[in-house]
Coordinates of C-alpha atoms in Angstrom, one line a residue:
M29 CA -8.9 55.7 -35.5
P30 CA -7.4 52.8 -33.6
Y31 CA -9.7 52.8 -30.5
P32 CA -13.0 54.4 -31.5
A33 CA -14.8 53.7 -28.2
V34 CA -12.1 55.3 -26.1
M35 CA -11.7 58.2 -28.5
T36 CA -15.4 58.8 -28.4
L37 CA -15.3 59.1 -24.7
I38 CA -12.3 61.4 -24.8
G39 CA -14.1 63.6 -27.2
D40 CA -17.2 63.6 -25.1
P41 CA -16.3 65.2 -21.7
D42 CA -20.0 65.0 -20.6
H43 CA -20.0 61.2 -21.2
T44 CA -23.3 61.4 -23.0
T45 CA -22.4 58.6 -25.3
A46 CA -23.1 55.2 -23.8
P47 CA -20.0 52.9 -23.7
A48 CA -20.0 49.7 -25.6
E49 CA -21.3 46.7 -23.6
T50 CA -18.5 44.7 -22.2
H51 CA -20.2 42.2 -19.8
H52 CA -23.0 40.1 -21.1
V53 CA -23.4 36.7 -19.3
H54 CA -24.3 33.8 -21.6
N55 CA -23.4 30.2 -22.0
Q56 CA -23.6 29.7 -18.2
P57 CA -26.0 27.2 -16.6
P58 CA -28.8 28.4 -14.4
P59 CA -28.3 27.8 -10.6
L60 CA -28.9 24.2 -9.6
E61 CA -31.4 24.9 -6.8
D62 CA -35.0 24.3 -5.8
F63 CA -35.0 20.9 -7.5
D64 CA -36.1 17.5 -6.3
P65 CA -33.1 15.0 -6.0
L66 CA -35.5 12.1 -6.1
D67 CA -36.7 13.0 -9.6
C68 CA -33.2 12.6 -11.1
D69 CA -32.3 9.5 -9.0
P70 CA -34.1 6.5 -10.3
A71 CA -31.3 4.4 -8.9
L72 CA -32.4 5.3 -5.4
R73 CA -36.1 4.6 -6.2
E74 CA -35.1 1.2 -7.8
A75 CA -32.9 0.4 -4.8
L76 CA -35.8 1.1 -2.4
A77 CA -38.1 -1.1 -4.4
A78 CA -35.5 -3.9 -4.5
Q79 CA -35.3 -3.8 -0.7
G80 CA -39.1 -3.7 -0.1
A81 CA -39.4 0.0 0.6
A82 CA -40.9 1.3 -2.6
D83 CA -43.9 2.7 -0.6
R84 CA -41.5 5.0 1.3
V85 CA -40.5 7.1 -1.8
E86 CA -43.2 9.7 -1.4
A87 CA -42.6 9.9 2.4
L88 CA -39.1 10.9 1.5
R89 CA -40.2 13.6 -1.0
P90 CA -40.4 16.5 1.4
L91 CA -36.9 15.9 2.8
A92 CA -35.5 15.5 -0.8
R93 CA -37.1 18.8 -1.9
L94 CA -35.7 20.5 1.2
A95 CA -32.2 19.1 0.4
G96 CA -32.4 20.5 -3.1
S97 CA -33.7 23.9 -2.1
A98 CA -31.8 27.1 -2.4
T99 CA -32.4 27.6 1.3
A100 CA -30.6 24.4 2.3
R101 CA -27.8 24.9 -0.2
E102 CA -27.2 28.4 1.3
H103 CA -27.1 27.1 4.8
G104 CA -24.6 24.5 3.7
R105 CA -22.4 27.2 2.3
L106 CA -22.6 29.4 5.4
A107 CA -22.0 26.6 7.8
N108 CA -18.7 25.8 6.0
E109 CA -17.6 29.4 5.5
N110 CA -18.1 30.1 9.2
P111 CA -16.5 27.1 10.9
P112 CA -17.0 26.4 14.7
K113 CA -14.9 28.2 17.3
L114 CA -13.6 26.8 20.6
R115 CA -14.5 28.8 23.7
S116 CA -12.3 27.2 26.4
H117 CA -13.1 29.8 29.1
D118 CA -15.8 32.4 29.8
R119 CA -15.1 36.1 30.3
Y120 CA -14.4 35.6 34.0
G121 CA -11.8 32.8 33.5
H122 CA -14.0 29.8 34.3
R123 CA -13.3 26.8 32.2
V124 CA -16.4 26.1 30.0
D125 CA -15.0 23.9 27.1
E126 CA -17.8 24.9 24.6
V127 CA -17.9 25.1 20.8
E128 CA -19.7 27.9 19.1
F129 CA -21.5 27.3 15.8
H130 CA -22.9 29.4 13.1
P131 CA -26.8 29.5 13.0
S132 CA -26.7 27.6 9.7
W133 CA -25.2 24.6 11.5
H134 CA -28.1 24.6 13.9
W135 CA -30.6 24.9 11.1
L136 CA -29.1 21.9 9.3
M137 CA -29.0 19.9 12.6
E138 CA -32.6 20.7 13.4
Q139 CA -33.8 19.5 10.0
A140 CA -31.8 16.2 10.3
V141 CA -33.0 15.4 13.8
S142 CA -36.6 16.4 13.2
H143 CA -36.7 14.0 10.2
G144 CA -35.4 11.2 12.4
L145 CA -32.1 10.7 10.6
H146 CA -30.3 10.3 13.9
A147 CA -32.3 7.5 15.5
S148 CA -35.7 6.7 14.1
P149 CA -35.1 3.1 13.2
W150 CA -34.4 2.2 16.8
S151 CA -37.9 3.1 18.0
P152 CA -39.9 0.1 19.3
E153 CA -42.6 1.1 16.9
A154 CA -40.4 1.3 13.8
P155 CA -41.7 -0.8 11.0
L156 CA -39.8 -3.3 8.9
G157 CA -37.7 -1.3 6.4
A158 CA -37.1 1.6 8.8
H159 CA -33.4 1.3 8.4
V160 CA -33.7 1.4 4.6
E161 CA -35.9 4.5 4.7
R162 CA -33.5 6.2 7.2
A163 CA -30.5 5.3 5.0
A164 CA -32.2 6.9 2.0
G165 CA -33.1 10.0 4.0
F166 CA -29.5 10.3 5.3
Y167 CA -28.2 9.9 1.7
L168 CA -30.6 12.6 0.4
W169 CA -30.0 15.0 3.2
S170 CA -26.2 14.7 3.1
Q171 CA -26.3 16.1 -0.4
A172 CA -27.3 19.5 1.2
E173 CA -24.2 19.5 3.5
A174 CA -22.0 16.7 4.6
G175 CA -20.3 17.9 7.8
H176 CA -23.3 17.9 10.1
G177 CA -23.8 14.2 9.2
C178 CA -21.1 13.3 11.7
P179 CA -23.0 13.9 15.0
V180 CA -26.2 12.6 13.3
S181 CA -24.4 9.4 12.3
M182 CA -22.7 8.9 15.7
T183 CA -26.0 9.4 17.5
F184 CA -27.7 6.8 15.3
A185 CA -24.8 4.4 15.9
A186 CA -24.6 4.8 19.6
V187 CA -28.0 3.3 20.4
P188 CA -27.2 -0.4 19.6
A189 CA -23.9 0.0 21.5
L190 CA -25.7 1.4 24.5
R191 CA -27.9 -1.6 24.7
H192 CA -25.0 -3.6 26.0
S193 CA -25.9 -2.0 29.3
P194 CA -29.7 -2.0 29.6
E195 CA -29.7 0.4 32.6
L196 CA -27.7 3.1 30.7
A197 CA -29.8 2.5 27.6
A198 CA -33.0 3.0 29.6
H199 CA -31.7 6.3 30.9
Y200 CA -30.3 7.8 27.7
E201 CA -32.0 6.2 24.8
P202 CA -35.3 8.2 25.0
G203 CA -33.4 11.4 24.7
L204 CA -31.3 10.0 21.8
R205 CA -34.4 8.9 20.0
S206 CA -36.2 12.2 20.5
G207 CA -37.0 14.3 17.4
E208 CA -36.0 17.5 19.2
Y209 CA -32.7 19.2 18.6
D210 CA -31.7 20.8 21.9
F211 CA -28.2 22.3 21.7
G212 CA -26.2 23.2 24.8
L213 CA -24.6 21.6 27.8
R214 CA -27.1 20.7 30.5
R215 CA -28.1 17.6 32.5
A216 CA -29.7 14.9 30.3
E217 CA -32.9 15.0 32.3
E218 CA -33.3 18.7 31.5
K219 CA -33.0 18.3 27.7
S220 CA -35.6 17.5 25.1
G221 CA -33.1 15.7 22.9
L222 CA -29.6 14.3 23.2
L223 CA -26.7 13.6 20.8
A224 CA -23.9 11.1 21.2
G225 CA -20.3 10.7 20.0
M226 CA -17.4 8.4 20.3
S227 CA -13.9 9.0 21.7
M228 CA -11.4 6.2 20.7
T229 CA -8.4 7.5 18.7
E230 CA -5.2 8.4 20.5
K231 CA -2.0 9.9 19.0
Q232 CA 0.2 6.8 19.5
G233 CA -2.3 4.3 18.1
G234 CA -4.8 5.6 15.6
S235 CA -6.9 2.6 14.5
D236 CA -4.9 0.4 16.8
V237 CA -7.0 1.1 19.8
R238 CA -5.3 -1.6 21.9
A239 CA -2.3 0.7 22.0
N240 CA -4.4 3.3 23.8
S241 CA -3.0 4.6 27.1
T242 CA -6.1 6.3 28.6
T243 CA -7.0 4.7 32.0
A244 CA -10.2 4.3 33.9
E245 CA -10.0 3.7 37.7
P246 CA -13.0 2.1 39.3
L247 CA -14.6 4.1 42.2
A248 CA -16.7 2.9 45.1
D249 CA -20.0 4.1 43.7
G250 CA -19.6 2.1 40.5
S251 CA -18.3 4.9 38.3
Y252 CA -14.8 5.2 36.9
R253 CA -12.4 8.1 36.9
I254 CA -10.8 8.6 33.5
V255 CA -7.4 10.1 32.7
G256 CA -5.9 10.4 29.2
H257 CA -5.7 12.3 25.9
K258 CA -7.8 11.6 22.8
W259 CA -6.4 12.7 19.5
F260 CA -9.6 12.9 17.5
T261 CA -13.1 13.4 19.0
S262 CA -15.6 14.8 16.5
A263 CA -18.6 16.8 17.5
P264 CA -17.3 17.4 21.1
M265 CA -20.4 19.5 21.9
N266 CA -22.5 16.3 22.0
D267 CA -24.1 15.3 25.3
L268 CA -22.4 11.9 25.8
F269 CA -19.5 9.9 24.4
L270 CA -18.6 6.2 24.2
T271 CA -15.0 6.1 25.3
L272 CA -12.3 3.4 25.2
A273 CA -10.0 3.3 28.3
H274 CA -8.0 0.6 30.1
T275 CA -9.6 -0.7 33.3
P276 CA -7.9 -3.3 35.5
E277 CA -9.6 -6.0 33.4
G278 CA -8.3 -4.5 30.1
L279 CA -9.6 -2.2 27.4
S280 CA -13.2 -1.3 28.2
C281 CA -15.9 1.0 26.9
L282 CA -17.4 3.7 29.1
L283 CA -20.2 6.2 28.7
V284 CA -18.9 9.7 29.5
P285 CA -21.5 12.5 29.7
R286 CA -20.4 16.1 29.2
V287 CA -22.6 17.2 32.1
L288 CA -22.7 15.0 35.3
P289 CA -26.0 14.0 37.0
D290 CA -25.5 16.7 39.6
G291 CA -25.4 19.4 36.9
S292 CA -21.6 20.1 37.1
R293 CA -19.4 20.0 34.0
N294 CA -17.5 16.7 33.6
A295 CA -13.7 17.0 33.5
V296 CA -13.5 16.8 29.7
R297 CA -11.2 19.5 28.4
L298 CA -11.2 20.6 24.8
Q299 CA -7.6 21.4 24.1
R300 CA -8.0 22.5 20.5
L301 CA -10.1 22.1 17.3
K302 CA -8.4 20.4 14.4
D303 CA -7.7 22.4 11.3
K304 CA -8.9 19.9 8.7
L305 CA -8.7 19.6 4.9
G306 CA -12.5 19.6 4.7
N307 CA -15.4 18.9 6.9
R308 CA -15.1 22.5 8.0
S309 CA -18.6 22.9 9.4
N310 CA -18.0 20.1 11.9
A311 CA -15.8 20.5 15.0
S312 CA -13.2 17.8 15.7
A313 CA -11.2 18.2 18.9
E314 CA -8.3 17.0 20.9
I315 CA -9.7 16.3 24.3
E316 CA -8.1 15.7 27.7
Y317 CA -9.8 13.6 30.4
T318 CA -8.5 15.1 33.6
G319 CA -10.4 12.8 36.0
A320 CA -13.6 12.7 34.0
L321 CA -16.4 10.4 35.3
G322 CA -17.8 7.6 33.2
W323 CA -19.9 4.4 33.6
L324 CA -19.0 1.0 32.2
L325 CA -20.8 0.0 29.0
G326 CA -20.9 -3.8 28.6
E327 CA -18.4 -6.1 30.2
P328 CA -15.1 -4.9 31.7
G329 CA -12.1 -5.7 29.5
R330 CA -14.3 -6.2 26.4
G331 CA -14.6 -2.6 25.2
V332 CA -14.0 -3.4 21.5
R333 CA -16.9 -5.8 21.6
A334 CA -19.2 -3.2 23.1
I335 CA -18.2 -0.4 20.7
I336 CA -18.0 -2.4 17.5
D337 CA -21.8 -2.1 17.1
M338 CA -21.3 1.7 16.9
V339 CA -18.4 1.4 14.5
S340 CA -20.4 -0.9 12.2
M341 CA -23.2 1.6 11.9
T342 CA -20.9 4.6 11.4
R343 CA -19.1 2.6 8.7
M344 CA -22.4 2.1 6.9
D345 CA -23.0 5.9 7.1
C346 CA -19.5 6.4 5.6
V347 CA -20.7 4.4 2.6
L348 CA -24.0 6.4 2.4
G349 CA -22.0 9.7 2.8
S350 CA -19.7 8.7 0.0
A351 CA -22.7 7.8 -2.2
A352 CA -24.2 11.2 -1.4
A353 CA -21.0 12.9 -2.4
L354 CA -20.9 11.0 -5.7
R355 CA -24.5 12.0 -6.3
T356 CA -23.9 15.6 -5.4
A357 CA -21.0 15.9 -7.8
L358 CA -22.8 14.0 -10.5
S359 CA -25.8 16.4 -10.3
E360 CA -23.5 19.4 -10.6
A361 CA -21.6 17.9 -13.5
S362 CA -24.5 16.7 -15.5
H363 CA -26.5 19.9 -14.9
H364 CA -23.5 22.0 -16.1
A365 CA -23.0 19.8 -19.2
A366 CA -26.7 20.0 -20.1
H367 CA -26.5 23.8 -20.3
R368 CA -23.0 24.6 -21.4
C369 CA -21.8 24.7 -25.0
A370 CA -18.2 24.4 -26.3
F371 CA -16.9 24.5 -29.8
G372 CA -20.5 24.8 -31.1
E373 CA -22.0 21.8 -29.3
R374 CA -23.7 21.2 -26.0
L375 CA -21.3 19.4 -23.7
D376 CA -23.6 16.5 -22.8
R377 CA -24.0 15.7 -26.6
T378 CA -20.4 15.3 -27.2
P379 CA -19.3 11.6 -27.3
L380 CA -16.4 12.0 -24.9
M381 CA -18.2 14.0 -22.2
R382 CA -21.1 11.7 -22.5
S383 CA -18.8 8.8 -21.8
V384 CA -17.3 10.5 -18.8
L385 CA -20.7 11.4 -17.3
S386 CA -22.0 7.9 -18.0
D387 CA -19.1 6.4 -16.1
L388 CA -19.7 8.8 -13.2
A389 CA -23.4 7.9 -13.2
L390 CA -22.5 4.2 -13.0
E391 CA -20.3 4.8 -10.0
S392 CA -23.1 6.7 -8.3
E393 CA -25.9 4.2 -9.1
A394 CA -23.8 1.2 -8.0
A395 CA -22.9 2.9 -4.7
T396 CA -26.5 3.8 -4.1
A397 CA -27.8 0.4 -4.7
L398 CA -25.3 -1.2 -2.4
G399 CA -25.8 1.3 0.3
M400 CA -29.5 0.5 0.4
R401 CA -28.6 -3.2 0.5
L402 CA -26.4 -2.7 3.5
A403 CA -29.3 -0.9 5.3
A404 CA -31.6 -3.7 4.5
A405 CA -29.2 -6.2 6.0
V406 CA -29.1 -4.1 9.2
D407 CA -32.9 -4.1 9.3
R408 CA -33.3 -7.8 8.8
G409 CA -30.4 -8.8 11.1
H410 CA -32.0 -6.9 13.9
R411 CA -35.3 -8.6 13.3
G412 CA -33.9 -12.1 13.8
R413 CA -32.3 -13.1 10.5
P414 CA -28.7 -14.1 11.4
E415 CA -27.8 -14.8 7.8
E416 CA -28.2 -11.1 7.0
T417 CA -25.9 -10.2 9.9
Q418 CA -23.3 -12.7 8.6
L419 CA -23.5 -11.1 5.1
L420 CA -23.1 -7.6 6.6
R421 CA -20.0 -8.7 8.6
L422 CA -18.2 -9.4 5.3
L423 CA -19.9 -7.0 2.9
L424 CA -19.7 -3.9 5.1
P425 CA -15.9 -3.5 5.5
A426 CA -15.4 -4.4 1.8
T427 CA -17.9 -1.8 0.7
K428 CA -16.5 0.8 3.1
Y429 CA -13.1 0.2 1.5
Y430 CA -14.1 0.3 -2.1
V431 CA -16.9 2.9 -2.4
C432 CA -15.2 5.4 -0.1
K433 CA -11.9 4.8 -1.9
R434 CA -13.5 5.5 -5.3
T435 CA -15.3 8.6 -4.3
P436 CA -12.4 11.2 -4.4
T437 CA -11.4 10.2 -7.9
A438 CA -15.0 10.4 -9.2
V439 CA -15.7 13.7 -7.5
G440 CA -12.4 15.1 -8.9
E441 CA -13.6 14.0 -12.4
A442 CA -17.0 15.6 -11.9
L443 CA -15.3 18.9 -10.7
E444 CA -13.3 18.9 -14.0
C445 CA -16.5 18.6 -16.0
L446 CA -17.1 22.2 -14.9
G447 CA -13.6 23.3 -16.1
G448 CA -12.2 26.3 -14.3
N449 CA -15.6 27.0 -12.9
G450 CA -15.4 23.8 -10.8
Y451 CA -12.1 24.9 -9.2
V452 CA -13.8 28.1 -7.9
E453 CA -15.3 28.0 -4.4
E454 CA -18.5 29.6 -5.6
S455 CA -19.4 26.5 -7.6
G456 CA -19.5 24.4 -4.4
M457 CA -17.4 21.7 -6.0
P458 CA -14.2 22.4 -4.0
R459 CA -16.1 21.8 -0.8
V460 CA -17.4 18.4 -2.1
Y461 CA -13.9 17.6 -3.3
R462 CA -12.3 18.3 0.1
E463 CA -15.0 16.3 1.8
A464 CA -14.6 13.2 -0.4
P465 CA -11.4 11.6 1.1
L466 CA -12.8 11.8 4.7
M467 CA -15.2 8.9 4.4
S468 CA -12.3 6.6 3.4
I469 CA -10.3 7.7 6.5
W470 CA -13.1 7.7 9.2
E471 CA -13.9 4.5 11.0
G472 CA -10.9 2.7 9.6
S473 CA -8.9 3.8 6.6
G474 CA -8.3 1.7 3.5
N475 CA -5.9 -0.9 4.7
V476 CA -7.8 -1.3 8.0
T477 CA -11.2 -2.0 6.3
A478 CA -9.6 -4.2 3.7
L479 CA -8.0 -6.3 6.4
D480 CA -11.3 -6.3 8.3
T481 CA -12.7 -8.1 5.2
L482 CA -10.1 -10.9 5.8
R483 CA -10.8 -10.9 9.5
A484 CA -14.5 -11.6 8.8
L485 CA -13.6 -14.6 6.8
H486 CA -11.2 -16.0 9.5
K487 CA -13.6 -15.4 12.4
Q488 CA -16.8 -16.3 10.7
P489 CA -16.2 -18.6 7.7
E490 CA -19.9 -18.8 7.0
T491 CA -19.8 -15.2 5.8
S492 CA -18.2 -16.5 2.6
R493 CA -21.0 -18.9 1.9
R494 CA -23.6 -16.2 2.6
L495 CA -22.0 -13.8 0.2
L496 CA -22.0 -16.4 -2.6
E497 CA -25.6 -17.1 -1.9
E498 CA -26.3 -13.4 -2.4
L499 CA -24.5 -13.5 -5.7
S500 CA -25.9 -16.7 -7.1
P501 CA -29.3 -15.5 -8.4
A502 CA -27.5 -13.3 -11.0
L503 CA -25.2 -16.1 -12.3
G504 CA -25.8 -17.2 -15.9
R505 CA -26.9 -13.8 -17.1
D506 CA -23.6 -12.5 -18.3
E507 CA -20.2 -14.2 -18.9
R508 CA -18.2 -11.2 -17.5
Y509 CA -20.1 -11.4 -14.2
D510 CA -19.7 -15.2 -14.0
E511 CA -16.0 -14.8 -14.5
A512 CA -15.7 -12.2 -11.8
V513 CA -17.6 -14.4 -9.3
R514 CA -15.1 -17.3 -10.3
L515 CA -12.2 -15.0 -9.4
L516 CA -13.9 -14.0 -6.2
R517 CA -14.2 -17.7 -5.2
E518 CA -10.5 -18.1 -5.7
E519 CA -9.7 -15.2 -3.5
L520 CA -12.2 -16.4 -0.8
A521 CA -10.6 -19.9 -0.8
A522 CA -7.1 -18.6 -0.1
P523 CA -7.3 -15.0 1.4
Q524 CA -4.0 -13.3 1.8
P525 CA -3.2 -10.1 3.7
A526 CA -1.2 -8.7 0.7
R527 CA -4.3 -9.1 -1.5
A528 CA -6.8 -7.8 0.9
R529 CA -7.6 -4.8 -1.2
R530 CA -8.2 -7.0 -4.3
L531 CA -10.5 -9.2 -2.3
A532 CA -12.5 -6.1 -1.0
E533 CA -12.7 -4.9 -4.6
L534 CA -14.1 -8.2 -5.9
V535 CA -16.6 -8.5 -3.0
T536 CA -17.9 -5.0 -3.7
L537 CA -17.9 -5.1 -7.5
T538 CA -19.6 -8.4 -7.8
T539 CA -22.3 -7.4 -5.3
Q540 CA -22.9 -4.2 -7.1
A541 CA -23.2 -6.0 -10.4
A542 CA -25.6 -8.5 -9.0
L543 CA -27.8 -5.7 -7.6
L544 CA -27.8 -3.9 -11.0
L545 CA -28.4 -7.1 -13.0
R546 CA -31.5 -7.8 -10.9
G547 CA -32.9 -4.3 -10.3
A548 CA -31.6 -1.8 -12.9
P549 CA -32.5 -1.3 -16.6
E550 CA -30.6 -3.6 -18.9
E551 CA -28.7 -0.6 -20.5
V552 CA -27.4 0.3 -17.0
S553 CA -26.3 -3.1 -16.0
E554 CA -24.7 -3.7 -19.4
A555 CA -22.7 -0.5 -19.2
F556 CA -21.6 -1.4 -15.6
L557 CA -20.4 -4.8 -16.7
A558 CA -18.6 -3.4 -19.8
T559 CA -16.7 -0.8 -17.8
R560 CA -16.0 -2.8 -14.6
F561 CA -15.5 -6.3 -15.9
G562 CA -15.0 -6.0 -19.7
T563 CA -12.1 -3.8 -20.7
P564 CA -11.9 -1.4 -17.7
G565 CA -10.1 1.8 -18.3
L566 CA -7.8 3.6 -15.9
T567 CA -9.8 6.8 -15.8
P568 CA -13.5 7.6 -15.9
G569 CA -14.8 7.7 -19.5
S570 CA -11.8 5.9 -21.0
T571 CA -13.8 2.8 -22.2
G572 CA -15.9 4.9 -24.5
V573 CA -19.2 3.7 -23.1
G574 CA -21.6 6.6 -23.3
S575 CA -25.4 6.3 -22.7
R576 CA -28.1 8.9 -23.4
L577 CA -30.4 6.9 -21.1
L578 CA -27.9 7.1 -18.3
L579 CA -27.6 10.9 -18.7
D580 CA -31.3 11.4 -18.8
R581 CA -31.7 9.3 -15.6
V582 CA -29.3 11.4 -13.6
T583 CA -29.5 15.0 -14.9
P584 CA -31.6 17.3 -12.8
G585 CA -34.6 18.5 -14.8
A586 CA -33.8 16.2 -17.8
G587 CA -37.1 14.4 -17.4
A588 CA -39.2 17.5 -16.8

């Protein structure tokens, strides 16, 4: 009989014979949920210790566990599968220009704000190291869901820019620093918490903001009437925006609230929401200023100088967001490989998969260490150490270029570690993959940030000396590192626009190597030097450097 199971059923019209079992799930990893991301991230703990914040690890533990919880992961999924909707008019035809969000978005925002990720370091009572702790928290919480990090980051970055006008800062900063998430368009005085954004990009200029055409006409009462179109304004439901527009003196920065002091809606029209590759949970809009009112921030005609403080802080968060994406993808890939067998062997025990995962782990660890170093430079610079601000001026655009540029490749490799499962939406990896290129584009895409590295050298030559001082303590420990620093010196001595990307790479890689040589286990720093400065391969894992220690460090539950 060729098909016994079928024939048995045919001959048994009452179906009393049980059919053969056809669906038994095995060789699939358990869900990666309800884990503590701090437990499988010694690189973060080591970076916190290196920057003098080792005592803040346990303070971060509740947020880390929440980020790794099934609850947070489900809210992240729902926020992305139910993207925001534009409500331009109410049912009676009145213009309202509001954005409607899924409840999971609000839950994510409430957690971020209540944990101070939006502004806590700017409090007058904030201790030394507050920026490092906040950076670590932002990095951990972004692993739960990346899109809502945009309004959180912009609010964080708006505070130092606002301080160019003490009167405006005094009025708005208490609300921006509040730990209350209070969604909805109302007067600032009526809200328990505020969120901020920025509105710079126009369709004809992109990153070239001096090509902007939006104008701001001064009025008798000291305000300005703004007319123009902005091509990208993310998180348009926020309460206030730092906006670039041309005043009679030149390109200026203005504070534009969504609701005016008298309680009326400002003339900020949301024309449409962008249909983006990723970042689905977050709204990004084209907006029209049809006579909107704003107030000058800083000096007229010096708008770039006023808003650059905001751009610098959001660039740092782009680095942290990329590091978080790397860590998210690494957690998923290493967890999968620790529970999946192929051809009779567990994946993470096969030499080639071990080499791939080790390479991804190095990418993640180096990005994390450098992200915390940037935050420490912000902290110390704001506390009267100008040499740290000088270092940041050069190191930040270079790091923004390199770390954010490497992330899509690494995330794509991690996705492939899951095979076809990684290409399926249910795995969560496609969402991480779609998100990965964004950090490289936001706040200046690759060429812009690479050229900003050159600009730092031209405008502040002392930044070169400060970087070499940062690298010097690690000299003499490894010939490969010493050679890389020598090559960097050559690039610094004669910087060329056509080689700006190479310069940014060397700045970042040597700094990452110095941090790992001084703060990571020897096996980690050795593997980094071998893969980045020895005989680097063109794809992750191609150098054949595989480390059991590296995998045990980064795999969720491996140390349990």
